[in-house]
mmCIF file of C-alpha atoms in Angstrom:
data_model
loop_
_atom_site.group_PDB
_atom_site.id
_atom_site.type_symbol
_atom_site.label_atom_id
_atom_site.label_comp_id
_atom_site.label_asym_id
_atom_site.label_seq_id
_atom_site.Cartn_x
_atom_site.Cartn_y
_atom_site.Cartn_z
ATOM 1 C CA MET U 5 -49.585 -2.001 45.690
ATOM 2 C CA THR U 6 -47.281 0.634 47.199
ATOM 3 C CA SER U 7 -44.663 2.455 45.116
ATOM 4 C CA ARG U 8 -41.915 0.683 47.126
ATOM 5 C CA THR U 9 -43.409 -2.742 46.317
ATOM 6 C CA LYS U 10 -43.655 -1.816 42.638
ATOM 7 C CA LYS U 11 -39.989 -0.781 42.587
ATOM 8 C CA LEU U 12 -38.876 -4.075 44.211
ATOM 9 C CA LYS U 13 -40.864 -6.057 41.658
ATOM 10 C CA MET U 14 -39.348 -4.114 38.748
ATOM 11 C CA ASP U 15 -35.839 -4.658 40.147
ATOM 12 C CA GLN U 16 -36.449 -8.418 40.393
ATOM 13 C CA GLU U 17 -37.711 -8.588 36.799
ATOM 14 C CA GLU U 18 -34.672 -6.653 35.551
ATOM 15 C CA LYS U 19 -32.328 -9.018 37.420
ATOM 16 C CA LEU U 20 -34.008 -12.065 35.875
ATOM 17 C CA LYS U 21 -33.565 -10.563 32.371
ATOM 18 C CA GLU U 22 -29.842 -9.956 32.980
ATOM 19 C CA GLU U 23 -29.312 -13.552 34.163
ATOM 20 C CA GLN U 24 -31.156 -14.886 31.101
ATOM 21 C CA ASN U 25 -29.002 -12.746 28.739
ATOM 22 C CA LYS U 26 -25.798 -13.994 30.401
ATOM 23 C CA LYS U 27 -26.937 -17.599 30.015
ATOM 24 C CA GLU U 28 -27.693 -17.091 26.285
ATOM 25 C CA THR U 29 -24.281 -15.483 25.727
ATOM 26 C CA LEU U 30 -22.524 -18.408 27.450
ATOM 27 C CA ASP U 31 -24.516 -20.905 25.405
ATOM 28 C CA ASP U 32 -23.535 -19.149 22.163
ATOM 29 C CA SER U 33 -19.850 -19.035 23.054
ATOM 30 C CA GLU U 34 -19.789 -22.733 24.005
ATOM 31 C CA THR U 35 -21.459 -23.670 20.733
ATOM 32 C CA SER U 36 -19.046 -21.710 18.547
ATOM 33 C CA GLY U 37 -15.849 -22.261 20.572
ATOM 34 C CA GLU U 38 -14.584 -25.189 18.526
ATOM 35 C CA GLU U 39 -15.297 -23.363 15.244
ATOM 36 C CA GLN U 40 -13.421 -20.278 16.450
ATOM 37 C CA GLU U 41 -10.438 -22.414 17.419
ATOM 38 C CA GLU U 42 -10.378 -23.966 13.949
ATOM 39 C CA ASP U 43 -10.525 -20.506 12.345
ATOM 40 C CA LYS U 44 -7.520 -19.392 14.396
ATOM 41 C CA LYS U 45 -5.500 -22.335 13.140
ATOM 42 C CA ARG U 46 -6.294 -21.533 9.511
ATOM 43 C CA LYS U 47 -5.642 -17.773 9.561
ATOM 44 C CA PRO U 48 -2.284 -15.949 9.667
ATOM 45 C CA VAL U 49 -1.376 -13.904 12.727
ATOM 46 C CA VAL U 50 -2.516 -10.315 12.159
ATOM 47 C CA LYS U 51 -0.915 -7.637 14.302
ATOM 48 C CA LYS U 52 0.085 -4.007 14.523
ATOM 49 C CA ALA U 53 3.754 -3.135 14.715
ATOM 50 C CA PRO U 54 4.714 -2.401 18.360
ATOM 51 C CA SER U 55 4.165 1.290 18.993
ATOM 52 C CA LYS U 56 7.100 3.538 19.798
ATOM 53 C CA LYS U 57 6.071 6.629 21.718
ATOM 54 C CA ALA U 58 7.797 9.834 20.666
ATOM 55 C CA PRO U 59 9.275 12.016 23.467
ATOM 56 C CA ALA U 60 7.053 14.831 24.648
ATOM 57 C CA LYS U 61 7.759 18.170 22.970
ATOM 58 C CA ARG U 62 7.113 21.726 24.189
ATOM 59 C CA ALA U 63 4.218 23.297 22.288
ATOM 60 C CA PRO U 64 5.338 26.041 19.882
ATOM 61 C CA ALA U 65 4.794 29.630 21.002
ATOM 62 C CA LYS U 66 2.649 30.432 17.962
ATOM 63 C CA LYS U 67 0.246 27.510 18.003
ATOM 64 C CA ALA U 68 -2.227 28.990 15.513
ATOM 65 C CA ALA U 69 0.474 29.595 12.924
ATOM 66 C CA ALA U 70 1.835 26.081 13.358
ATOM 67 C CA THR U 71 -1.614 24.586 12.892
ATOM 68 C CA LYS U 72 -2.130 26.571 9.711
ATOM 69 C CA LYS U 73 1.207 25.366 8.339
ATOM 70 C CA ASN U 74 0.429 21.720 9.152
ATOM 71 C CA ASN U 75 -2.914 21.973 7.382
ATOM 72 C CA LYS U 76 -1.170 23.464 4.365
ATOM 73 C CA GLU U 77 1.313 20.562 4.341
ATOM 74 C CA GLU U 78 -1.563 18.077 4.302
ATOM 75 C CA GLU U 79 -3.178 19.894 1.383
ATOM 76 C CA ASP U 80 0.089 19.815 -0.547
ATOM 77 C CA ASP U 81 0.746 16.102 0.051
ATOM 78 C CA GLU U 82 -0.440 15.046 -3.396
ATOM 79 C CA GLU U 83 1.308 11.623 -3.447
ATOM 80 C CA ILE U 84 2.931 12.235 -6.850
ATOM 81 C CA ASP U 85 -0.483 11.633 -8.300
ATOM 82 C CA GLU U 86 0.683 14.103 -10.946
ATOM 83 C CA LYS U 87 4.024 15.455 -12.192
ATOM 84 C CA ASP U 88 4.745 18.738 -13.892
ATOM 85 C CA ASN U 89 6.970 18.481 -16.952
ATOM 86 C CA GLU U 90 7.322 19.928 -20.428
ATOM 87 C CA GLU U 91 4.226 18.243 -21.828
ATOM 88 C CA ILE U 92 1.981 17.786 -18.775
ATOM 89 C CA ASP U 93 0.305 20.155 -16.320
ATOM 90 C CA GLU U 94 -0.069 19.318 -12.634
ATOM 91 C CA LYS U 95 -3.486 18.050 -11.679
ATOM 92 C CA ASP U 96 -5.440 20.080 -9.189
ATOM 93 C CA ASN U 97 -5.805 17.557 -6.385
ATOM 94 C CA GLU U 98 -5.309 13.962 -5.314
ATOM 95 C CA GLU U 99 -8.847 12.883 -6.034
ATOM 96 C CA LYS U 100 -8.892 13.985 -9.683
ATOM 97 C CA GLU U 101 -9.512 11.264 -12.284
ATOM 98 C CA PRO U 102 -9.538 11.191 -16.101
ATOM 99 C CA ALA U 103 -12.275 13.186 -17.809
ATOM 100 C CA THR U 104 -13.581 9.950 -19.330
ATOM 101 C CA LYS U 105 -13.613 7.138 -16.792
ATOM 102 C CA ALA U 106 -12.934 3.613 -17.964
ATOM 103 C CA THR U 107 -15.468 1.046 -16.825
ATOM 104 C CA SER U 108 -15.692 -2.702 -17.141
ATOM 105 C CA SER U 109 -18.373 -2.215 -19.796
ATOM 106 C CA SER U 110 -16.375 0.280 -21.890
ATOM 107 C CA VAL U 111 -12.629 -0.227 -21.456
ATOM 108 C CA SER U 112 -11.477 -3.285 -19.547
ATOM 109 C CA ILE U 113 -8.398 -2.776 -17.391
ATOM 110 C CA ALA U 114 -7.187 -6.251 -18.346
ATOM 111 C CA THR U 115 -6.655 -6.584 -22.093
ATOM 112 C CA ASP U 116 -4.067 -9.393 -22.114
ATOM 113 C CA ASN U 117 -3.991 -12.971 -20.885
ATOM 114 C CA PHE U 118 -0.637 -12.551 -19.087
ATOM 115 C CA GLU U 119 0.776 -15.944 -20.003
ATOM 116 C CA GLU U 120 4.331 -14.704 -19.385
ATOM 117 C CA PRO U 121 6.301 -15.143 -17.276
ATOM 118 C CA LYS U 122 5.504 -18.773 -16.561
ATOM 119 C CA VAL U 123 5.167 -19.591 -12.878
ATOM 120 C CA GLU U 124 5.706 -23.034 -11.354
ATOM 121 C CA GLU U 125 2.897 -23.352 -8.853
ATOM 122 C CA ASN U 126 4.648 -25.084 -5.964
ATOM 123 C CA SER U 127 8.184 -23.785 -6.353
ATOM 124 C CA GLN U 128 7.687 -20.132 -7.320
ATOM 125 C CA MET U 129 5.679 -17.139 -6.145
ATOM 126 C CA LYS U 130 4.294 -14.337 -8.311
ATOM 127 C CA VAL U 131 4.001 -11.011 -6.495
ATOM 128 C CA ILE U 132 2.174 -8.057 -8.061
ATOM 129 C CA SER U 133 2.281 -4.454 -6.815
ATOM 130 C CA TRP U 134 -0.157 -1.784 -7.988
ATOM 131 C CA ASN U 135 -1.078 1.745 -6.982
ATOM 132 C CA VAL U 136 -4.780 1.613 -7.830
ATOM 133 C CA ALA U 137 -5.539 5.309 -7.141
ATOM 134 C CA GLY U 138 -8.719 4.357 -5.273
ATOM 135 C CA PHE U 139 -9.903 0.793 -4.654
ATOM 136 C CA LYS U 140 -13.610 1.526 -5.100
ATOM 137 C CA SER U 141 -12.882 3.099 -8.459
ATOM 138 C CA VAL U 142 -10.781 0.237 -9.791
ATOM 139 C CA MET U 143 -13.322 -2.358 -8.641
ATOM 140 C CA GLY U 144 -15.721 -0.824 -11.142
ATOM 141 C CA LYS U 145 -13.239 -1.094 -13.997
ATOM 142 C CA GLY U 146 -12.609 -4.828 -14.212
ATOM 143 C CA PHE U 147 -10.321 -5.405 -11.215
ATOM 144 C CA ASN U 148 -11.531 -8.958 -10.627
ATOM 145 C CA GLU U 149 -11.059 -9.755 -14.301
ATOM 146 C CA TYR U 150 -7.460 -8.582 -14.073
ATOM 147 C CA VAL U 151 -6.774 -10.687 -10.968
ATOM 148 C CA GLU U 152 -8.336 -13.738 -12.621
ATOM 149 C CA LYS U 153 -6.057 -13.345 -15.648
ATOM 150 C CA GLU U 154 -2.894 -12.395 -13.747
ATOM 151 C CA LYS U 155 -3.257 -15.082 -11.054
ATOM 152 C CA PRO U 156 -0.876 -13.515 -8.526
ATOM 153 C CA ASP U 157 0.034 -15.374 -5.366
ATOM 154 C CA VAL U 158 0.300 -12.039 -3.567
ATOM 155 C CA LEU U 159 -1.187 -8.735 -4.717
ATOM 156 C CA CYS U 160 0.000 -5.566 -2.956
ATOM 157 C CA LEU U 161 -2.126 -2.441 -3.422
ATOM 158 C CA GLN U 162 -1.378 1.198 -2.657
ATOM 159 C CA GLU U 163 -3.452 4.378 -2.469
ATOM 160 C CA THR U 164 -6.543 2.331 -1.723
ATOM 161 C CA LYS U 165 -8.449 5.226 -0.091
ATOM 162 C CA ILE U 166 -10.965 2.886 1.534
ATOM 163 C CA ASN U 167 -11.946 1.872 5.032
ATOM 164 C CA PRO U 168 -11.727 -1.927 5.464
ATOM 165 C CA SER U 169 -15.270 -1.981 6.842
ATOM 166 C CA ASP U 170 -16.556 -0.582 3.538
ATOM 167 C CA ILE U 171 -15.296 -3.554 1.498
ATOM 168 C CA ASN U 172 -17.952 -6.002 0.333
ATOM 169 C CA LYS U 173 -16.348 -9.422 0.751
ATOM 170 C CA ASN U 174 -18.744 -10.950 -1.761
ATOM 171 C CA SER U 175 -17.387 -8.683 -4.489
ATOM 172 C CA MET U 176 -13.738 -9.598 -3.891
ATOM 173 C CA PRO U 177 -11.765 -12.011 -6.128
ATOM 174 C CA LYS U 178 -12.416 -15.648 -5.275
ATOM 175 C CA GLY U 179 -9.660 -17.700 -3.659
ATOM 176 C CA TYR U 180 -7.931 -14.774 -1.932
ATOM 177 C CA GLU U 181 -7.775 -13.537 1.624
ATOM 178 C CA TYR U 182 -7.550 -9.774 1.915
ATOM 179 C CA HIS U 183 -6.298 -7.281 4.490
ATOM 180 C CA PHE U 184 -6.515 -3.483 4.229
ATOM 181 C CA ILE U 185 -5.369 -0.596 6.390
ATOM 182 C CA ALA U 186 -6.809 2.912 6.128
ATOM 183 C CA ALA U 187 -5.448 6.355 6.930
ATOM 184 C CA ASP U 188 -6.984 8.319 9.771
ATOM 185 C CA LYS U 189 -7.856 10.972 7.186
ATOM 186 C CA LYS U 190 -10.811 9.551 5.282
ATOM 187 C CA GLY U 191 -10.356 9.029 1.551
ATOM 188 C CA HIS U 192 -6.560 9.330 1.581
ATOM 189 C CA HIS U 193 -3.579 6.989 1.283
ATOM 190 C CA GLY U 194 -4.069 3.420 2.538
ATOM 191 C CA THR U 195 -2.702 0.027 1.499
ATOM 192 C CA GLY U 196 -4.069 -3.478 1.026
ATOM 193 C CA VAL U 197 -2.977 -7.032 0.251
ATOM 194 C CA LEU U 198 -4.679 -10.026 -1.360
ATOM 195 C CA THR U 199 -3.027 -13.374 -0.705
ATOM 196 C CA LYS U 200 -3.491 -16.792 -2.264
ATOM 197 C CA LYS U 201 -0.375 -18.136 -0.557
ATOM 198 C CA LYS U 202 -1.089 -17.522 3.115
ATOM 199 C CA PRO U 203 1.586 -15.706 5.118
ATOM 200 C CA LEU U 204 2.769 -16.727 8.564
ATOM 201 C CA SER U 205 1.907 -13.280 9.898
ATOM 202 C CA ILE U 206 0.642 -9.877 8.791
ATOM 203 C CA THR U 207 1.786 -6.637 10.430
ATOM 204 C CA PHE U 208 0.216 -3.212 9.962
ATOM 205 C CA GLY U 209 2.492 -0.181 10.214
ATOM 206 C CA ILE U 210 6.039 0.172 11.523
ATOM 207 C CA GLY U 211 5.233 0.936 15.155
ATOM 208 C CA ILE U 212 5.518 4.736 15.041
ATOM 209 C CA ALA U 213 2.201 6.552 15.347
ATOM 210 C CA LYS U 214 3.087 9.682 13.374
ATOM 211 C CA HIS U 215 3.745 7.460 10.342
ATOM 212 C CA ASP U 216 1.221 4.698 10.934
ATOM 213 C CA ASN U 217 -1.795 7.015 11.024
ATOM 214 C CA GLU U 218 -1.544 7.303 7.230
ATOM 215 C CA GLY U 219 -1.933 3.544 6.616
ATOM 216 C CA ARG U 220 1.136 3.185 4.424
ATOM 217 C CA VAL U 221 2.712 -0.169 5.326
ATOM 218 C CA ILE U 222 1.637 -3.823 5.455
ATOM 219 C CA THR U 223 4.250 -6.536 6.046
ATOM 220 C CA LEU U 224 3.707 -10.192 5.134
ATOM 221 C CA GLU U 225 5.981 -12.821 6.652
ATOM 222 C CA TYR U 226 6.706 -16.039 4.756
ATOM 223 C CA ASP U 227 9.124 -18.860 5.527
ATOM 224 C CA GLN U 228 11.833 -17.535 3.209
ATOM 225 C CA PHE U 229 11.352 -13.736 3.336
ATOM 226 C CA TYR U 230 9.246 -10.718 4.231
ATOM 227 C CA ILE U 231 7.144 -8.840 1.673
ATOM 228 C CA VAL U 232 6.791 -5.181 2.668
ATOM 229 C CA ASN U 233 4.015 -3.350 0.810
ATOM 230 C CA THR U 234 4.439 0.414 1.006
ATOM 231 C CA TYR U 235 2.985 3.670 -0.187
ATOM 232 C CA ILE U 236 5.809 6.137 0.426
ATOM 233 C CA PRO U 237 4.871 9.741 1.324
ATOM 234 C CA ASN U 238 5.159 12.385 -1.349
ATOM 235 C CA ALA U 239 7.394 15.379 -0.674
ATOM 236 C CA GLY U 240 4.569 17.701 -1.765
ATOM 237 C CA THR U 241 3.863 18.906 -5.281
ATOM 238 C CA LYS U 242 3.228 22.510 -4.228
ATOM 239 C CA GLY U 243 6.447 23.748 -2.716
ATOM 240 C CA LEU U 244 7.963 20.485 -1.397
ATOM 241 C CA LEU U 245 6.459 21.228 2.029
ATOM 242 C CA ARG U 246 6.861 17.613 3.183
ATOM 243 C CA LEU U 247 10.386 17.103 1.875
ATOM 244 C CA ASP U 248 11.972 17.437 5.325
ATOM 245 C CA TYR U 249 9.430 15.014 6.792
ATOM 246 C CA ARG U 250 10.039 12.585 3.950
ATOM 247 C CA ILE U 251 13.856 12.620 4.208
ATOM 248 C CA LYS U 252 14.572 13.352 7.877
ATOM 249 C CA GLU U 253 11.717 11.455 9.516
ATOM 250 C CA TRP U 254 9.977 8.916 7.272
ATOM 251 C CA ASP U 255 13.035 7.614 5.408
ATOM 252 C CA VAL U 256 15.073 7.367 8.609
ATOM 253 C CA ASP U 257 12.416 5.465 10.575
ATOM 254 C CA PHE U 258 11.142 3.301 7.728
ATOM 255 C CA GLN U 259 14.600 2.267 6.562
ATOM 256 C CA ALA U 260 15.454 1.329 10.157
ATOM 257 C CA TYR U 261 12.325 -0.860 10.158
ATOM 258 C CA LEU U 262 13.454 -2.586 6.943
ATOM 259 C CA GLU U 263 16.950 -3.117 8.336
ATOM 260 C CA LYS U 264 15.486 -4.779 11.419
ATOM 261 C CA LEU U 265 13.441 -7.166 9.274
ATOM 262 C CA ASN U 266 16.415 -7.884 7.029
ATOM 263 C CA LYS U 267 18.454 -9.109 9.994
ATOM 264 C CA ASP U 268 15.836 -11.826 10.502
ATOM 265 C CA LYS U 269 15.013 -12.721 6.872
ATOM 266 C CA PRO U 270 15.596 -11.203 3.421
ATOM 267 C CA ILE U 271 13.043 -8.630 2.329
ATOM 268 C CA ILE U 272 11.081 -7.885 -0.830
ATOM 269 C CA TRP U 273 10.140 -4.225 -0.525
ATOM 270 C CA CYS U 274 7.518 -3.222 -3.071
ATOM 271 C CA GLY U 275 5.064 -0.482 -3.836
ATOM 272 C CA ASP U 276 4.791 3.103 -4.972
ATOM 273 C CA LEU U 277 8.092 4.427 -3.607
ATOM 274 C CA ASN U 278 7.510 7.935 -4.957
ATOM 275 C CA VAL U 279 11.046 8.356 -6.294
ATOM 276 C CA ALA U 280 12.490 8.269 -9.801
ATOM 277 C CA HIS U 281 15.995 7.152 -8.892
ATOM 278 C CA THR U 282 17.978 8.141 -11.988
ATOM 279 C CA GLU U 283 17.514 10.358 -15.024
ATOM 280 C CA ILE U 284 16.380 7.439 -17.181
ATOM 281 C CA ASP U 285 13.539 6.802 -14.733
ATOM 282 C CA LEU U 286 11.484 9.718 -16.064
ATOM 283 C CA LYS U 287 10.850 11.286 -19.437
ATOM 284 C CA ASN U 288 11.868 14.864 -18.646
ATOM 285 C CA PRO U 289 14.592 14.942 -15.972
ATOM 286 C CA LYS U 290 15.903 18.424 -16.803
ATOM 287 C CA THR U 291 12.617 20.178 -16.051
ATOM 288 C CA ASN U 292 11.899 18.200 -12.874
ATOM 289 C CA LYS U 293 15.004 18.764 -10.743
ATOM 290 C CA ARG U 294 12.896 20.280 -7.949
ATOM 291 C CA SER U 295 9.782 18.190 -8.473
ATOM 292 C CA ALA U 296 8.692 15.819 -5.720
ATOM 293 C CA GLY U 297 10.091 12.381 -6.448
ATOM 294 C CA PHE U 298 13.137 13.631 -8.353
ATOM 295 C CA THR U 299 14.830 15.958 -5.883
ATOM 296 C CA ILE U 300 18.476 15.231 -5.173
ATOM 297 C CA GLU U 301 17.536 14.693 -1.519
ATOM 298 C CA GLU U 302 15.067 11.882 -2.277
ATOM 299 C CA ARG U 303 17.323 10.223 -4.833
ATOM 300 C CA THR U 304 20.340 10.362 -2.506
ATOM 301 C CA SER U 305 18.353 8.870 0.373
ATOM 302 C CA PHE U 306 17.264 5.987 -1.869
ATOM 303 C CA SER U 307 20.829 5.448 -3.121
ATOM 304 C CA LYS U 308 22.204 5.292 0.417
ATOM 305 C CA PHE U 309 19.645 2.665 1.355
ATOM 306 C CA LEU U 310 20.494 0.479 -1.645
ATOM 307 C CA GLU U 311 24.168 0.667 -0.672
ATOM 308 C CA LYS U 312 23.351 -1.168 2.562
ATOM 309 C CA GLY U 313 22.770 -4.418 0.670
ATOM 310 C CA TYR U 314 19.620 -4.040 -1.424
ATOM 311 C CA VAL U 315 18.945 -4.200 -5.161
ATOM 312 C CA ASP U 316 16.573 -2.308 -7.449
ATOM 313 C CA SER U 317 15.620 -5.560 -9.150
ATOM 314 C CA TYR U 318 14.294 -3.999 -12.368
ATOM 315 C CA ARG U 319 17.483 -2.018 -12.982
ATOM 316 C CA HIS U 320 19.552 -5.093 -12.145
ATOM 317 C CA PHE U 321 18.137 -6.796 -15.246
ATOM 318 C CA ASN U 322 17.639 -3.631 -17.339
ATOM 319 C CA PRO U 323 20.545 -1.322 -16.409
ATOM 320 C CA GLY U 324 20.312 1.142 -19.289
ATOM 321 C CA LYS U 325 16.776 0.698 -20.564
ATOM 322 C CA GLU U 326 14.945 3.963 -21.193
ATOM 323 C CA GLY U 327 11.222 4.611 -21.480
ATOM 324 C CA SER U 328 10.271 2.044 -18.813
ATOM 325 C CA TYR U 329 7.697 3.856 -16.716
ATOM 326 C CA THR U 330 4.989 2.874 -14.241
ATOM 327 C CA PHE U 331 3.203 6.209 -13.775
ATOM 328 C CA TRP U 332 1.690 8.633 -16.300
ATOM 329 C CA SER U 333 -0.253 11.804 -15.612
ATOM 330 C CA TYR U 334 -3.932 11.793 -16.481
ATOM 331 C CA MET U 335 -3.304 15.086 -18.288
ATOM 332 C CA GLY U 336 -2.121 15.823 -21.803
ATOM 333 C CA GLY U 337 -2.320 12.297 -23.198
ATOM 334 C CA ALA U 338 0.782 11.368 -21.218
ATOM 335 C CA ARG U 339 0.189 7.633 -21.310
ATOM 336 C CA SER U 340 -0.282 7.425 -25.062
ATOM 337 C CA LYS U 341 2.894 9.507 -25.509
ATOM 338 C CA ASN U 342 4.739 7.503 -22.828
ATOM 339 C CA VAL U 343 5.638 10.653 -20.915
ATOM 340 C CA GLY U 344 6.026 8.994 -17.543
ATOM 341 C CA TRP U 345 7.961 8.179 -14.385
ATOM 342 C CA ARG U 346 9.170 4.903 -12.878
ATOM 343 C CA LEU U 347 7.910 5.204 -9.310
ATOM 344 C CA ASP U 348 7.010 1.570 -8.528
ATOM 345 C CA TYR U 349 9.688 -0.911 -7.485
ATOM 346 C CA PHE U 350 10.663 -4.292 -6.150
ATOM 347 C CA VAL U 351 13.707 -3.701 -3.941
ATOM 348 C CA VAL U 352 15.198 -7.038 -2.900
ATOM 349 C CA SER U 353 17.809 -7.991 -0.306
ATOM 350 C CA LYS U 354 21.024 -8.707 -2.184
ATOM 351 C CA ARG U 355 21.289 -12.189 -0.672
ATOM 352 C CA LEU U 356 17.854 -13.067 -2.117
ATOM 353 C CA MET U 357 18.638 -12.012 -5.698
ATOM 354 C CA ASP U 358 19.647 -15.560 -6.690
ATOM 355 C CA SER U 359 15.951 -16.402 -6.293
ATOM 356 C CA VAL U 360 14.981 -13.771 -8.894
ATOM 357 C CA LYS U 361 15.666 -15.589 -12.175
ATOM 358 C CA THR U 362 14.009 -13.174 -14.621
ATOM 359 C CA SER U 363 13.400 -9.441 -14.820
ATOM 360 C CA PRO U 364 10.464 -7.900 -12.995
ATOM 361 C CA PHE U 365 7.753 -6.857 -15.454
ATOM 362 C CA HIS U 366 5.480 -3.868 -16.050
ATOM 363 C CA ARG U 367 1.838 -4.458 -17.091
ATOM 364 C CA THR U 368 1.567 -1.253 -19.115
ATOM 365 C CA SER U 369 -1.555 -2.468 -20.930
ATOM 366 C CA VAL U 370 -3.545 -2.555 -17.676
ATOM 367 C CA LEU U 371 -5.636 0.588 -17.304
ATOM 368 C CA GLY U 372 -7.808 1.873 -14.472
ATOM 369 C CA SER U 373 -5.184 3.937 -12.622
ATOM 370 C CA ASP U 374 -2.429 6.440 -13.358
ATOM 371 C CA HIS U 375 0.000 3.662 -12.363
ATOM 372 C CA CYS U 376 0.339 0.235 -13.970
ATOM 373 C CA PRO U 377 0.850 -3.012 -12.043
ATOM 374 C CA ILE U 378 4.387 -4.363 -11.745
ATOM 375 C CA GLY U 379 5.348 -7.949 -10.961
ATOM 376 C CA ILE U 380 8.147 -10.266 -9.914
ATOM 377 C CA VAL U 381 8.565 -14.049 -9.726
ATOM 378 C CA ILE U 382 10.541 -15.483 -6.800
ATOM 379 C CA ASP U 383 11.940 -19.014 -6.527
ATOM 380 C CA LEU U 384 10.945 -20.621 -3.237
ATOM 381 C CA ASN U 385 13.480 -23.466 -3.253
#
């Protein structure tokens, strides 16, 4: 057999294999088509916020210096994982955890049965928000036990630090669908939601790439309102290097996103907002005037947003209550001394406040993170 004949024969065999593979693929798609259609009907619409391209900018003359500064800003973006005050030292970096880690076998993160507040199953919705300071970590400390006891309809998580593909679906709480978004920078930021009451749609991000690459926003749409789960950027614990970004870029763009949603339906904006709004929202206000989360710039920006028709729902019910915190440093026994900050909120459109019958609550007994879960019950009628 000549080399030319051999080549023709090999080409024919390869062509037959390709045709067979195509036929098998078509057969598989025909078989599963009806099942896929049924799945689409059952699941909410999941989408990314439409992207808005920023105008092109001239590169700076000193590119190397600019790159060095940007890297420094990333290093100093510590997400208010720690606060410096009279009794507590700053922690060294975002990944630091307590010297003695709680585990499900030693210290359960869920020590109560959470019978209050009562929730009417078909006419009310319980929403929980929690900065878990690492989803993998909290899963090993009794997370599923907490969810089973709390029984939230919607659970919003911040600082998840996990890629969605790394989540083992078999280890997740039963009866919940889950959706996570990760930051481009591995092991940083990120948000997630678990839903028992299925939303109409789920949107990742706000449509602006420079913000969305940190995985900070997930929006759930329901018939009556939007739930916006957010992990707000920290201004930087080492020199406030991201304060300008936080105030002049993030706050401007994100608040515009909320305003757009609010024109369609009321919003419930929840999460780690990385701001202690007033002096009673942290233990040591005098020593933290220039600490990230308590600068006059951040507090003023938050105040101006509330003035547009939104309510800090916890302060609405507890206007002068002191010592109500949601974050405590891992250092210096801060939690046992209640030396903390209130950084986690439910901000509600003013026109929806009639549906909030009782005060939002803080689950201060729940361990496993430097933040505690917070919750709210919303009437659906």
